[in-house]
Amino acid sequence: MAPRQTVLPLTYRAFFLIIEPISALLGAFYAHFRQDEYLAMTTHTSSPVTLGTSIVLSQLANLYLLFALNEALVLRSTGDLRVWRTVLFGLLIADFGHLYSVSGLGSWVYWDVTRWNAIDYGNVLFVYLGASMRIAFLLGVGLTTSADAKKAT
């Protein structure tokens, strides 16, 4: 049986194929090329970037690149909802991991926008948005398949 193809709503296509991959590339850029800034904004302290930290930040940058490529290229290559759901479910799990990764800063990081810096908006607010978009997609909000369209006629 051929995979069910669908034309996805513009909101999902714009966010998952353009906005979020660009955001991940921006994260990769900062994690690799602006390590002092990236570390200071992430930890809310000013610490020197040691060799070990530099290596880990470059590895993180590579993972951001992988994230951007997986989302932009794999999802762009198909309209099969099973593939989209699988990829977005994996990224939703990663969203929760990403949010947990900043828990060491304290609970304020999840809600006190008055204390946020630029990277907190990416690490928290943008992740909230991405997770919300993935949850909506996985719940089928705004989606109709070609089978649904045929049933309606």
PDB file of N, CA and C in Angstrom, residues 37-95:
ATOM      1  N   GLU A  37      30.345  33.605  24.276  1.00  0.00           N
ATOM      2  CA  GLU A  37      29.014  34.203  24.384  1.00  0.00           C
ATOM      3  C   GLU A  37      27.958  33.148  24.680  1.00  0.00           C
ATOM      4  N   TYR A  38      28.015  32.052  23.936  1.00  0.00           N
ATOM      5  CA  TYR A  38      27.038  30.974  24.076  1.00  0.00           C
ATOM      6  C   TYR A  38      27.048  30.416  25.500  1.00  0.00           C
ATOM      7  N   LEU A  39      28.243  30.137  26.014  1.00  0.00           N
ATOM      8  CA  LEU A  39      28.364  29.569  27.352  1.00  0.00           C
ATOM      9  C   LEU A  39      27.903  30.558  28.422  1.00  0.00           C
ATOM     10  N   ALA A  40      28.313  31.811  28.295  1.00  0.00           N
ATOM     11  CA  ALA A  40      27.927  32.823  29.286  1.00  0.00           C
ATOM     12  C   ALA A  40      26.411  33.023  29.321  1.00  0.00           C
ATOM     13  N   MET A  41      25.790  33.072  28.149  1.00  0.00           N
ATOM     14  CA  MET A  41      24.335  33.263  28.125  1.00  0.00           C
ATOM     15  C   MET A  41      23.601  32.023  28.629  1.00  0.00           C
ATOM     16  N   THR A  42      24.114  30.837  28.316  1.00  0.00           N
ATOM     17  CA  THR A  42      23.450  29.604  28.735  1.00  0.00           C
ATOM     18  C   THR A  42      23.527  29.408  30.244  1.00  0.00           C
ATOM     19  N   THR A  43      24.694  29.684  30.828  1.00  0.00           N
ATOM     20  CA  THR A  43      24.883  29.420  32.261  1.00  0.00           C
ATOM     21  C   THR A  43      24.615  30.629  33.149  1.00  0.00           C
ATOM     22  N   HIS A  44      24.432  31.795  32.540  1.00  0.00           N
ATOM     23  CA  HIS A  44      24.236  33.039  33.289  1.00  0.00           C
ATOM     24  C   HIS A  44      25.431  33.338  34.182  1.00  0.00           C
ATOM     25  N   THR A  45      26.599  32.895  33.759  1.00  0.00           N
ATOM     26  CA  THR A  45      27.851  33.194  34.459  1.00  0.00           C
ATOM     27  C   THR A  45      28.886  33.527  33.404  1.00  0.00           C
ATOM     28  N   SER A  46      30.009  34.030  33.855  1.00  0.00           N
ATOM     29  CA  SER A  46      31.076  34.265  32.892  1.00  0.00           C
ATOM     30  C   SER A  46      32.216  33.335  33.263  1.00  0.00           C
ATOM     31  N   SER A  47      32.322  32.275  32.498  1.00  0.00           N
ATOM     32  CA  SER A  47      33.363  31.270  32.724  1.00  0.00           C
ATOM     33  C   SER A  47      34.221  31.162  31.469  1.00  0.00           C
ATOM     34  N   PRO A  48      35.501  30.932  31.650  1.00  0.00           N
ATOM     35  CA  PRO A  48      36.339  30.735  30.461  1.00  0.00           C
ATOM     36  C   PRO A  48      35.986  29.409  29.783  1.00  0.00           C
ATOM     37  N   VAL A  49      36.117  29.386  28.488  1.00  0.00           N
ATOM     38  CA  VAL A  49      35.847  28.169  27.729  1.00  0.00           C
ATOM     39  C   VAL A  49      37.133  27.355  27.693  1.00  0.00           C
ATOM     40  N   THR A  50      37.113  26.243  28.406  1.00  0.00           N
ATOM     41  CA  THR A  50      38.274  25.352  28.419  1.00  0.00           C
ATOM     42  C   THR A  50      38.275  24.519  27.145  1.00  0.00           C
ATOM     43  N   LEU A  51      39.369  23.807  26.906  1.00  0.00           N
ATOM     44  CA  LEU A  51      39.453  22.954  25.730  1.00  0.00           C
ATOM     45  C   LEU A  51      38.324  21.921  25.739  1.00  0.00           C
ATOM     46  N   GLY A  52      38.098  21.296  26.884  1.00  0.00           N
ATOM     47  CA  GLY A  52      37.038  20.291  26.984  1.00  0.00           C
ATOM     48  C   GLY A  52      35.666  20.878  26.692  1.00  0.00           C
ATOM     49  N   THR A  53      35.406  22.047  27.232  1.00  0.00           N
ATOM     50  CA  THR A  53      34.132  22.712  26.987  1.00  0.00           C
ATOM     51  C   THR A  53      33.999  23.093  25.520  1.00  0.00           C
ATOM     52  N   SER A  54      35.083  23.546  24.927  1.00  0.00           N
ATOM     53  CA  SER A  54      35.066  23.910  23.508  1.00  0.00           C
ATOM     54  C   SER A  54      34.720  22.706  22.641  1.00  0.00           C
ATOM     55  N   ILE A  55      35.292  21.562  22.969  1.00  0.00           N
ATOM     56  CA  ILE A  55      34.994  20.347  22.207  1.00  0.00           C
ATOM     57  C   ILE A  55      33.516  19.981  22.346  1.00  0.00           C
ATOM     58  N   VAL A  56      33.015  20.028  23.573  1.00  0.00           N
ATOM     59  CA  VAL A  56      31.604  19.688  23.812  1.00  0.00           C
ATOM     60  C   VAL A  56      30.679  20.677  23.097  1.00  0.00           C
ATOM     61  N   LEU A  57      31.015  21.963  23.117  1.00  0.00           N
ATOM     62  CA  LEU A  57      30.190  22.950  22.416  1.00  0.00           C
ATOM     63  C   LEU A  57      30.209  22.721  20.906  1.00  0.00           C
ATOM     64  N   SER A  58      31.357  22.328  20.363  1.00  0.00           N
ATOM     65  CA  SER A  58      31.415  22.022  18.929  1.00  0.00           C
ATOM     66  C   SER A  58      30.601  20.771  18.606  1.00  0.00           C
ATOM     67  N   GLN A  59      30.604  19.798  19.510  1.00  0.00           N
ATOM     68  CA  GLN A  59      29.764  18.615  19.319  1.00  0.00           C
ATOM     69  C   GLN A  59      28.288  19.001  19.374  1.00  0.00           C
ATOM     70  N   LEU A  60      27.939  19.901  20.289  1.00  0.00           N
ATOM     71  CA  LEU A  60      26.562  20.395  20.375  1.00  0.00           C
ATOM     72  C   LEU A  60      26.183  21.102  19.079  1.00  0.00           C
ATOM     73  N   ALA A  61      27.088  21.909  18.564  1.00  0.00           N
ATOM     74  CA  ALA A  61      26.828  22.602  17.300  1.00  0.00           C
ATOM     75  C   ALA A  61      26.552  21.597  16.193  1.00  0.00           C
ATOM     76  N   ASN A  62      27.305  20.515  16.183  1.00  0.00           N
ATOM     77  CA  ASN A  62      27.095  19.475  15.186  1.00  0.00           C
ATOM     78  C   ASN A  62      25.714  18.836  15.345  1.00  0.00           C
ATOM     79  N   LEU A  63      25.262  18.653  16.580  1.00  0.00           N
ATOM     80  CA  LEU A  63      23.925  18.091  16.809  1.00  0.00           C
ATOM     81  C   LEU A  63      22.834  19.069  16.362  1.00  0.00           C
ATOM     82  N   TYR A  64      23.052  20.364  16.590  1.00  0.00           N
ATOM     83  CA  TYR A  64      22.106  21.358  16.071  1.00  0.00           C
ATOM     84  C   TYR A  64      22.048  21.289  14.543  1.00  0.00           C
ATOM     85  N   LEU A  65      23.201  21.102  13.917  1.00  0.00           N
ATOM     86  CA  LEU A  65      23.247  20.966  12.458  1.00  0.00           C
ATOM     87  C   LEU A  65      22.470  19.722  12.026  1.00  0.00           C
ATOM     88  N   LEU A  66      22.678  18.613  12.713  1.00  0.00           N
ATOM     89  CA  LEU A  66      21.935  17.386  12.414  1.00  0.00           C
ATOM     90  C   LEU A  66      20.438  17.604  12.568  1.00  0.00           C
ATOM     91  N   PHE A  67      20.046  18.271  13.634  1.00  0.00           N
ATOM     92  CA  PHE A  67      18.642  18.597  13.879  1.00  0.00           C
ATOM     93  C   PHE A  67      18.071  19.380  12.700  1.00  0.00           C
ATOM     94  N   ALA A  68      18.789  20.405  12.281  1.00  0.00           N
ATOM     95  CA  ALA A  68      18.313  21.252  11.178  1.00  0.00           C
ATOM     96  C   ALA A  68      18.207  20.456   9.880  1.00  0.00           C
ATOM     97  N   LEU A  69      19.215  19.652   9.589  1.00  0.00           N
ATOM     98  CA  LEU A  69      19.197  18.869   8.351  1.00  0.00           C
ATOM     99  C   LEU A  69      18.100  17.812   8.371  1.00  0.00           C
ATOM    100  N   ASN A  70      17.966  17.090   9.488  1.00  0.00           N
ATOM    101  CA  ASN A  70      16.906  16.078   9.578  1.00  0.00           C
ATOM    102  C   ASN A  70      15.539  16.695   9.358  1.00  0.00           C
ATOM    103  N   GLU A  71      15.300  17.775  10.044  1.00  0.00           N
ATOM    104  CA  GLU A  71      13.977  18.391   9.941  1.00  0.00           C
ATOM    105  C   GLU A  71      13.753  18.961   8.546  1.00  0.00           C
ATOM    106  N   ALA A  72      14.675  19.746   8.065  1.00  0.00           N
ATOM    107  CA  ALA A  72      14.481  20.428   6.782  1.00  0.00           C
ATOM    108  C   ALA A  72      14.504  19.471   5.595  1.00  0.00           C
ATOM    109  N   LEU A  73      15.433  18.520   5.596  1.00  0.00           N
ATOM    110  CA  LEU A  73      15.583  17.667   4.420  1.00  0.00           C
ATOM    111  C   LEU A  73      14.688  16.431   4.452  1.00  0.00           C
ATOM    112  N   VAL A  74      14.645  15.729   5.576  1.00  0.00           N
ATOM    113  CA  VAL A  74      13.810  14.524   5.638  1.00  0.00           C
ATOM    114  C   VAL A  74      12.341  14.897   5.476  1.00  0.00           C
ATOM    115  N   LEU A  75      11.882  15.890   6.214  1.00  0.00           N
ATOM    116  CA  LEU A  75      10.475  16.262   6.111  1.00  0.00           C
ATOM    117  C   LEU A  75      10.140  16.864   4.751  1.00  0.00           C
ATOM    118  N   ARG A  76      11.087  17.588   4.175  1.00  0.00           N
ATOM    119  CA  ARG A  76      10.851  18.189   2.860  1.00  0.00           C
ATOM    120  C   ARG A  76      10.757  17.121   1.766  1.00  0.00           C
ATOM    121  N   SER A  77      11.348  15.956   2.011  1.00  0.00           N
ATOM    122  CA  SER A  77      11.401  14.914   0.984  1.00  0.00           C
ATOM    123  C   SER A  77      10.123  14.094   0.862  1.00  0.00           C
ATOM    124  N   THR A  78       9.173  14.276   1.783  1.00  0.00           N
ATOM    125  CA  THR A  78       7.972  13.439   1.739  1.00  0.00           C
ATOM    126  C   THR A  78       6.758  14.164   2.311  1.00  0.00           C
ATOM    127  N   GLY A  79       5.603  13.728   1.826  1.00  0.00           N
ATOM    128  CA  GLY A  79       4.328  14.175   2.392  1.00  0.00           C
ATOM    129  C   GLY A  79       3.677  13.048   3.176  1.00  0.00           C
ATOM    130  N   ASP A  80       4.427  11.963   3.390  1.00  0.00           N
ATOM    131  CA  ASP A  80       3.924  10.804   4.126  1.00  0.00           C
ATOM    132  C   ASP A  80       3.787  11.183   5.605  1.00  0.00           C
ATOM    133  N   LEU A  81       2.561  11.171   6.082  1.00  0.00           N
ATOM    134  CA  LEU A  81       2.317  11.577   7.461  1.00  0.00           C
ATOM    135  C   LEU A  81       2.997  10.660   8.473  1.00  0.00           C
ATOM    136  N   ARG A  82       3.175   9.386   8.128  1.00  0.00           N
ATOM    137  CA  ARG A  82       3.869   8.477   9.061  1.00  0.00           C
ATOM    138  C   ARG A  82       5.298   8.937   9.286  1.00  0.00           C
ATOM    139  N   VAL A  83       5.971   9.369   8.240  1.00  0.00           N
ATOM    140  CA  VAL A  83       7.349   9.859   8.373  1.00  0.00           C
ATOM    141  C   VAL A  83       7.353  11.148   9.192  1.00  0.00           C
ATOM    142  N   TRP A  84       6.480  12.068   8.865  1.00  0.00           N
ATOM    143  CA  TRP A  84       6.395  13.327   9.605  1.00  0.00           C
ATOM    144  C   TRP A  84       6.128  13.066  11.083  1.00  0.00           C
ATOM    145  N   ARG A  85       5.167  12.199  11.377  1.00  0.00           N
ATOM    146  CA  ARG A  85       4.838  11.911  12.784  1.00  0.00           C
ATOM    147  C   ARG A  85       6.025  11.284  13.507  1.00  0.00           C
ATOM    148  N   THR A  86       6.715  10.386  12.843  1.00  0.00           N
ATOM    149  CA  THR A  86       7.860   9.720  13.461  1.00  0.00           C
ATOM    150  C   THR A  86       8.967  10.724  13.778  1.00  0.00           C
ATOM    151  N   VAL A  87       9.319  11.541  12.802  1.00  0.00           N
ATOM    152  CA  VAL A  87      10.375  12.540  13.007  1.00  0.00           C
ATOM    153  C   VAL A  87       9.964  13.537  14.086  1.00  0.00           C
ATOM    154  N   LEU A  88       8.740  14.036  14.009  1.00  0.00           N
ATOM    155  CA  LEU A  88       8.301  15.048  14.971  1.00  0.00           C
ATOM    156  C   LEU A  88       8.133  14.477  16.375  1.00  0.00           C
ATOM    157  N   PHE A  89       7.769  13.200  16.493  1.00  0.00           N
ATOM    158  CA  PHE A  89       7.697  12.573  17.809  1.00  0.00           C
ATOM    159  C   PHE A  89       9.095  12.498  18.426  1.00  0.00           C
ATOM    160  N   GLY A  90      10.078  12.106  17.628  1.00  0.00           N
ATOM    161  CA  GLY A  90      11.456  12.074  18.119  1.00  0.00           C
ATOM    162  C   GLY A  90      11.930  13.450  18.564  1.00  0.00           C
ATOM    163  N   LEU A  91      11.585  14.470  17.788  1.00  0.00           N
ATOM    164  CA  LEU A  91      11.982  15.830  18.149  1.00  0.00           C
ATOM    165  C   LEU A  91      11.241  16.324  19.392  1.00  0.00           C
ATOM    166  N   LEU A  92      10.005  15.865  19.597  1.00  0.00           N
ATOM    167  CA  LEU A  92       9.257  16.232  20.805  1.00  0.00           C
ATOM    168  C   LEU A  92       9.949  15.673  22.047  1.00  0.00           C
ATOM    169  N   ILE A  93      10.409  14.439  21.961  1.00  0.00           N
ATOM    170  CA  ILE A  93      11.163  13.863  23.076  1.00  0.00           C
ATOM    171  C   ILE A  93      12.418  14.701  23.328  1.00  0.00           C
ATOM    172  N   ALA A  94      13.089  15.104  22.250  1.00  0.00           N
ATOM    173  CA  ALA A  94      14.280  15.948  22.384  1.00  0.00           C
ATOM    174  C   ALA A  94      13.926  17.304  22.999  1.00  0.00           C
ATOM    175  N   ASP A  95      12.738  17.838  22.689  1.00  0.00           N
ATOM    176  CA  ASP A  95      12.302  19.103  23.305  1.00  0.00           C
ATOM    177  C   ASP A  95      12.281  18.977  24.823  1.00  0.00           C
TER     178      ASP A  95
END
